Coordinates of C-alpha atoms and ligand atoms in Angstrom, one line a residue:
X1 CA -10.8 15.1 -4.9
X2 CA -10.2 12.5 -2.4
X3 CA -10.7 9.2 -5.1
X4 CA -9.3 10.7 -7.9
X5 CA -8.8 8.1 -10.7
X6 CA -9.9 5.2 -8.2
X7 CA -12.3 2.5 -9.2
X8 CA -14.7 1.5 -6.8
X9 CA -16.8 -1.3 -6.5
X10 CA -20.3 -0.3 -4.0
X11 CA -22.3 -4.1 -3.0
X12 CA -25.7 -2.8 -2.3
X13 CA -25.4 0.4 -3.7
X14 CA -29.2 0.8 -4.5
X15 CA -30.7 2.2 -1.1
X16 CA -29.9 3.8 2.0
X17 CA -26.2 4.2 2.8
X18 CA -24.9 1.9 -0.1
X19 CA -26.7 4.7 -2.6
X20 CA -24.9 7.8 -0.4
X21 CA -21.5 6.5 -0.3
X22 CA -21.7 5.7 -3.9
X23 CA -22.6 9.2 -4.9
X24 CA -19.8 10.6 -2.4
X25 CA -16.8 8.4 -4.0
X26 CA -18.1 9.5 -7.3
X27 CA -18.4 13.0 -6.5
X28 CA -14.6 12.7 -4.9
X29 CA -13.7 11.2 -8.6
X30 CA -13.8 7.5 -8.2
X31 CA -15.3 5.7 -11.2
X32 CA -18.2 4.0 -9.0
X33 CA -19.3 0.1 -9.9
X34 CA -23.1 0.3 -8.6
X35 CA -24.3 -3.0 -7.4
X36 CA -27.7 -3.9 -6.3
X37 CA -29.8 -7.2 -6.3
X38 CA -32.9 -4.4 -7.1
X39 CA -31.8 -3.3 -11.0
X40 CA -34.5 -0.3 -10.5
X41 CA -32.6 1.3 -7.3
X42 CA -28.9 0.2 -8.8
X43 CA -30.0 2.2 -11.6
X44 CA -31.5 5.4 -10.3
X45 CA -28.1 5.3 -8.4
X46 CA -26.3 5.7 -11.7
X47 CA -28.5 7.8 -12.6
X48 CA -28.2 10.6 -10.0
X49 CA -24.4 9.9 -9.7
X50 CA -24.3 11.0 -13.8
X51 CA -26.7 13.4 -13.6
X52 CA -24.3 15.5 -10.9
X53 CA -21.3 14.7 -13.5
X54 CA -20.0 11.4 -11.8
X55 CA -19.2 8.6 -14.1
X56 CA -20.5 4.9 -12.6
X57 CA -21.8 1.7 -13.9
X58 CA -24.9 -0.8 -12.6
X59 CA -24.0 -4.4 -12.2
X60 CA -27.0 -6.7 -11.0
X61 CA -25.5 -9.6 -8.8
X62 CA -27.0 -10.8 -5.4
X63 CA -23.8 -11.2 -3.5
X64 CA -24.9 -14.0 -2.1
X65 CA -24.7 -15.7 -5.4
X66 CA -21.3 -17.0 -6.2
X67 CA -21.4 -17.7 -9.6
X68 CA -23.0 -14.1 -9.7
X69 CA -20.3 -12.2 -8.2
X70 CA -18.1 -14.0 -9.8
X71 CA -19.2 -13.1 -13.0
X72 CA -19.8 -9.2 -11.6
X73 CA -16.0 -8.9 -10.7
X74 CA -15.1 -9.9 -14.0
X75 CA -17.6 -7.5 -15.8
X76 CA -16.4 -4.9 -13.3
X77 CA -12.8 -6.0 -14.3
X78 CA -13.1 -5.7 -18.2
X79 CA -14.6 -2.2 -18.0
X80 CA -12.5 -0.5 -15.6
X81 CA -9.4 -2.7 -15.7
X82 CA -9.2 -3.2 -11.9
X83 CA -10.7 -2.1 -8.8
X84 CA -9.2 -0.1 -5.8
X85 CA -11.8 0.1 -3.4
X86 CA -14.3 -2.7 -2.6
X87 CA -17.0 -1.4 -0.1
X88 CA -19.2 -4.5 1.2
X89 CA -22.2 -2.6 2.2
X90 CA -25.0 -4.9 1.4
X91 CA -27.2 -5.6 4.1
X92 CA -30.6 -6.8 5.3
X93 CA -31.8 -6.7 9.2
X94 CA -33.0 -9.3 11.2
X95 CA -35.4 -9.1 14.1
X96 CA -35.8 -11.5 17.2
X97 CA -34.3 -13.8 20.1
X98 CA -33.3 -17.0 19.5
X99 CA -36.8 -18.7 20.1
X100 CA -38.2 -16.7 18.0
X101 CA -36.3 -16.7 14.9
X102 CA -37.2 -19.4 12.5
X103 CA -34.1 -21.5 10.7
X104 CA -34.2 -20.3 7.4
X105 CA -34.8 -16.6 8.6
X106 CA -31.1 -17.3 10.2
X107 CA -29.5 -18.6 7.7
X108 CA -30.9 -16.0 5.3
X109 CA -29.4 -12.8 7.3
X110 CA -25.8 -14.7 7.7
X111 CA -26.1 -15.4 3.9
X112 CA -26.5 -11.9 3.2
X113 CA -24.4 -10.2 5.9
X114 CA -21.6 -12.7 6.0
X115 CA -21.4 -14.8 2.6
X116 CA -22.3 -11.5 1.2
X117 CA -18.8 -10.4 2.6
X118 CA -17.1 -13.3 1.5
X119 CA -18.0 -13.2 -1.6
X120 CA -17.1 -10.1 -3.1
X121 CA -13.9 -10.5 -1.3
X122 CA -13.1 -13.5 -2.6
X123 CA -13.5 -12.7 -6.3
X124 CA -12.0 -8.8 -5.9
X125 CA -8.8 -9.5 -3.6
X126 CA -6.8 -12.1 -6.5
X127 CA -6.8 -9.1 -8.3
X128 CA -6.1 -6.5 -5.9
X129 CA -3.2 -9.0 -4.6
X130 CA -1.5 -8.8 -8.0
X131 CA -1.6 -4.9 -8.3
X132 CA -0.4 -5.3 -4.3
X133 CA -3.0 -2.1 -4.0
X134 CA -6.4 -2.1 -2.5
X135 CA -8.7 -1.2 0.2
X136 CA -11.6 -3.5 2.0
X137 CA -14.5 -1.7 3.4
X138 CA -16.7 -4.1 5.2
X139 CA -20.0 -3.2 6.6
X140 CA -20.3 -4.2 10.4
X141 CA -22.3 -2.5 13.0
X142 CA -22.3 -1.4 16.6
X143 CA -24.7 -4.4 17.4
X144 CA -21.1 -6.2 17.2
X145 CA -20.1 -4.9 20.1
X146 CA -23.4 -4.2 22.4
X147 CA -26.1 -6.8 23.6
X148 CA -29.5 -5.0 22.2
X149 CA -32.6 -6.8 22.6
X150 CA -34.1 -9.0 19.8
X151 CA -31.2 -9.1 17.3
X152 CA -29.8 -12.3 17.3
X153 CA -29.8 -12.9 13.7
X154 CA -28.2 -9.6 13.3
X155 CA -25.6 -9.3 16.1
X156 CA -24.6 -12.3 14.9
X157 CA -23.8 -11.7 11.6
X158 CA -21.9 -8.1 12.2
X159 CA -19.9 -9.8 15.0
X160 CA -18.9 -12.0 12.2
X161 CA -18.1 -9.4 9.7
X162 CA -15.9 -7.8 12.6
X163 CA -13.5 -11.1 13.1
X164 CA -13.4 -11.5 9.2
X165 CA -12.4 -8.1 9.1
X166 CA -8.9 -8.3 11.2
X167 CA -8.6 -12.1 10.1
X168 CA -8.8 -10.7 6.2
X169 CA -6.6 -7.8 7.2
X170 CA -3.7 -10.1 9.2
X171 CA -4.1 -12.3 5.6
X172 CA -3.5 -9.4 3.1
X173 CA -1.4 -6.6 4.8
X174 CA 1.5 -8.1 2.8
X175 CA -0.1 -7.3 -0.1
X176 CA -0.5 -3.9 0.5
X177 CA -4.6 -4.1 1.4
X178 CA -5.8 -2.1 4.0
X179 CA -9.6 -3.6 5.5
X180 CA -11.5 -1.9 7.9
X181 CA -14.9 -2.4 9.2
X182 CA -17.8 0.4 9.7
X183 CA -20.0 -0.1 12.8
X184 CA -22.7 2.4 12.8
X185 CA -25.3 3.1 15.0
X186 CA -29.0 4.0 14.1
X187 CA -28.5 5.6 10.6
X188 CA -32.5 6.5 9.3
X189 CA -32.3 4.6 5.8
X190 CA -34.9 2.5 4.2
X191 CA -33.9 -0.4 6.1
X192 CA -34.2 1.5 9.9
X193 CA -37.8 3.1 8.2
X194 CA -39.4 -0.5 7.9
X195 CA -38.1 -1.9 10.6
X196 CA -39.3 0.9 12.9
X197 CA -42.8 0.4 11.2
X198 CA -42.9 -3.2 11.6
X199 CA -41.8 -3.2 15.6
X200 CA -43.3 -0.2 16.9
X201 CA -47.2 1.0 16.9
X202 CA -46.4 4.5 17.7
X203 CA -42.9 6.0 15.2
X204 CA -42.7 9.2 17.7
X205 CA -42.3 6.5 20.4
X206 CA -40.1 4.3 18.6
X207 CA -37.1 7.4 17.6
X208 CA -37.5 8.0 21.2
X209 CA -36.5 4.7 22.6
X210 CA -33.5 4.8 20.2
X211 CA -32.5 8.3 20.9
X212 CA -32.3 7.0 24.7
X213 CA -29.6 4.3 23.5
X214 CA -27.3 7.2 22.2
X215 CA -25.8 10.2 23.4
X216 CA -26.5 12.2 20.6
X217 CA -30.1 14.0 20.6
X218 CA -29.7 12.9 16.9
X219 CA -30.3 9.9 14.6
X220 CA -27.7 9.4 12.0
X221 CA -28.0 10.1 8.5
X222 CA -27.1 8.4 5.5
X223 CA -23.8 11.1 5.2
X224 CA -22.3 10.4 8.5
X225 CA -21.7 7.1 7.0
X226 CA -20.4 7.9 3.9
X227 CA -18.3 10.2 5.4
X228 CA -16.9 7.3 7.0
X229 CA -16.4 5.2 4.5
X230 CA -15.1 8.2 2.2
X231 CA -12.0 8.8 5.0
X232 CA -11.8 4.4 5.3
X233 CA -11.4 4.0 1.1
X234 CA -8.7 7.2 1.1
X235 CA -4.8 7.4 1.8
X236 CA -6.0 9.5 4.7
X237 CA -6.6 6.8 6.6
X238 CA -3.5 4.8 5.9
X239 CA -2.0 3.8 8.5
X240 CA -5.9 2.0 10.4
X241 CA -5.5 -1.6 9.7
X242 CA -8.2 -3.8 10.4
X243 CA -9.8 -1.5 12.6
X244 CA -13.7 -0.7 13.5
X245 CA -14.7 2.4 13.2
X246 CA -17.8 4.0 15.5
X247 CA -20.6 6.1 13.7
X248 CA -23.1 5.8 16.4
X249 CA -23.9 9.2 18.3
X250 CA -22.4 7.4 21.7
X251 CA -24.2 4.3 21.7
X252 CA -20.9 2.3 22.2
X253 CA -18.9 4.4 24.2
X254 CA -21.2 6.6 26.2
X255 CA -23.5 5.8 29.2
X256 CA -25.7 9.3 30.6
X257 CA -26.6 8.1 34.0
Ligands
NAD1 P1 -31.0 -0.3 2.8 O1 -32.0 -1.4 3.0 O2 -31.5 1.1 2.7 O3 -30.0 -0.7 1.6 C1 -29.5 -2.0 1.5 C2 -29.3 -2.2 0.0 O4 -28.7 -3.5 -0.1 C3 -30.6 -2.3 -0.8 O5 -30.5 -1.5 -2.0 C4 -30.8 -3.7 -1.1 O6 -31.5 -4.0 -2.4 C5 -29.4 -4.2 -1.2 N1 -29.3 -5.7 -1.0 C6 -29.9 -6.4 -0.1 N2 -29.6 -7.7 -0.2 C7 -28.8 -7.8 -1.3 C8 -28.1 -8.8 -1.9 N3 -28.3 -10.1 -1.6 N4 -27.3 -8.6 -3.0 C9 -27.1 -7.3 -3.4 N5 -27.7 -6.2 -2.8 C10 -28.5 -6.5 -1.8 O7 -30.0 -0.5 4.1 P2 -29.0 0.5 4.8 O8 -29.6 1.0 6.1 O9 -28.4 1.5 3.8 O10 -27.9 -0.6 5.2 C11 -26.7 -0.8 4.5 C12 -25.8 -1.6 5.3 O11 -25.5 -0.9 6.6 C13 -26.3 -3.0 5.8 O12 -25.3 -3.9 5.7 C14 -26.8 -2.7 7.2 O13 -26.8 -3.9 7.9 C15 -25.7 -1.8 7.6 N6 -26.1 -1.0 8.8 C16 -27.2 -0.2 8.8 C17 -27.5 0.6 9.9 C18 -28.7 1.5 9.9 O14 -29.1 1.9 11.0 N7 -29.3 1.8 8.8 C19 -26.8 0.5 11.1 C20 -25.6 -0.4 11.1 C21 -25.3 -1.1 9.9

């Protein structure tokens, strides 16, 4: 057991990778915080994590909402009395160039991606600072690093999850907090399912196209992630300090021809 006796606190928790990861720190012993802006999918979260013996708890805050997190934290705070691991995972995507992309559909993927970040952070570290303990998950991707076509929005806000990342870590290493970032590739969740539905005609054709991107023949699942994040929020990975870490079959990295 990996997380034994560790809280952790899961932002998006409800869906895709958020709901995996969740379910792997709780199966590695962590006492697992659930959050979700949907109460339904924060709750069948719980649910499957108790149901395979794991003990977790649901707390409804968009993390966008500062007087909402705030108020999270503290509910997370009185029921588990602190909180080790802090995995910013919540996430939406955002499709299009520049001309394309309309002025609140910006600001509403930085608000998620980035203020949903800072948020959490900001109300979690005071008290991770006082126990001088903690560890900072923060969920970038490999659009952070590559140019891919029509994710301005997007690239944008993971780039910016990157710097935060290594700013928060230079800030905090005195205090004993570690803060990484995960940048994964194409991981088939929820969020990948619509958006391949709403920018392709053909689905055969559209996994195609990405497998072309990546060197494996594979797309990524859900567990590669959480994998990830499982060796990020453990002592095994003590000594990686505001480093990015690539899940992305070779989309970074590789080139084939
Ligand atoms: P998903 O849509 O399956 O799950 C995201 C969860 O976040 C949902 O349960 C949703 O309700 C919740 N959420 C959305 N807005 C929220 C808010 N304001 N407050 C609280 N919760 C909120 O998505 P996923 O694919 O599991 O993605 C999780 C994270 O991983 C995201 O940050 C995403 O950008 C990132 N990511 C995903 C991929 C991929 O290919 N799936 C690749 C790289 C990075």
């Amino acid at each position: 057991m990996k997380l034994q006796n560790k809280v952790a606190l899961v932002t998006g928790a409800g869906s895709g990778i958020g709901q995996t990861t969740a379910e792997r720190f709780a199966m590695e012993g962590a006492f697992v915080i659930v959050n979700d802006v949907s109460e339904r999918s924060g709750l069948e979260t719980v649910e499957r994590i108790r149901e395979s013996g794991g003990k977790a708890l649901f707390l409804l805050a968009d993390v966008t909402d500062a007087a909402a997190v705030q108020a999270m934290v503290g509910e997370a705070i009185k029921a588990c009395t602190r909180i080790d691991i802090l995995f910013n995972n919540a996430g939406i995507s955002g499709v299009g160039a520049i001309h394309e992309i309309e002025p609140e559909a910006w600001d509403r993927v930085m608000s998620v991606n980035v203020r949903g970040v800072f948020l959490p952070s900001k109300y979690v570290v005071p008290h991770m600072m006082e126990r001088r303990a903690g560890t900072i998950i923060n969920m970038s991707s490999c659009v952070a690093e590559i140019g891919l076509a029509r994710r301005a929005s997007y690239s944008a806000s993971k780039g910016a999850v990157l710097a935060l990342t290594k700013s928060m870590q230079v800030d905090y290493a005195k205090y004993n907090i570690r803060v990484n970032a995960l940048l994964p590739g194409t991981i088939m969740t929820p969020f990948v399912e619509a958006y391949l539905e709403r920018s392709y005609d053909d689905p055969e054709a559209a996994i195609a196209a990405i497998q072309k991107r990546q060197l494996s023949g594979q797309l990524g699942k859900p567990e590669d992630v959480a994998n990830a994040a499982l060796f990020l929020a453990s002592e095994e990975s003590s000594f990686m300090m505001g480093s990015p870490l690539y899940i992305d079959g070779g989309i970074v990295f590789g080139k084939d021809a």
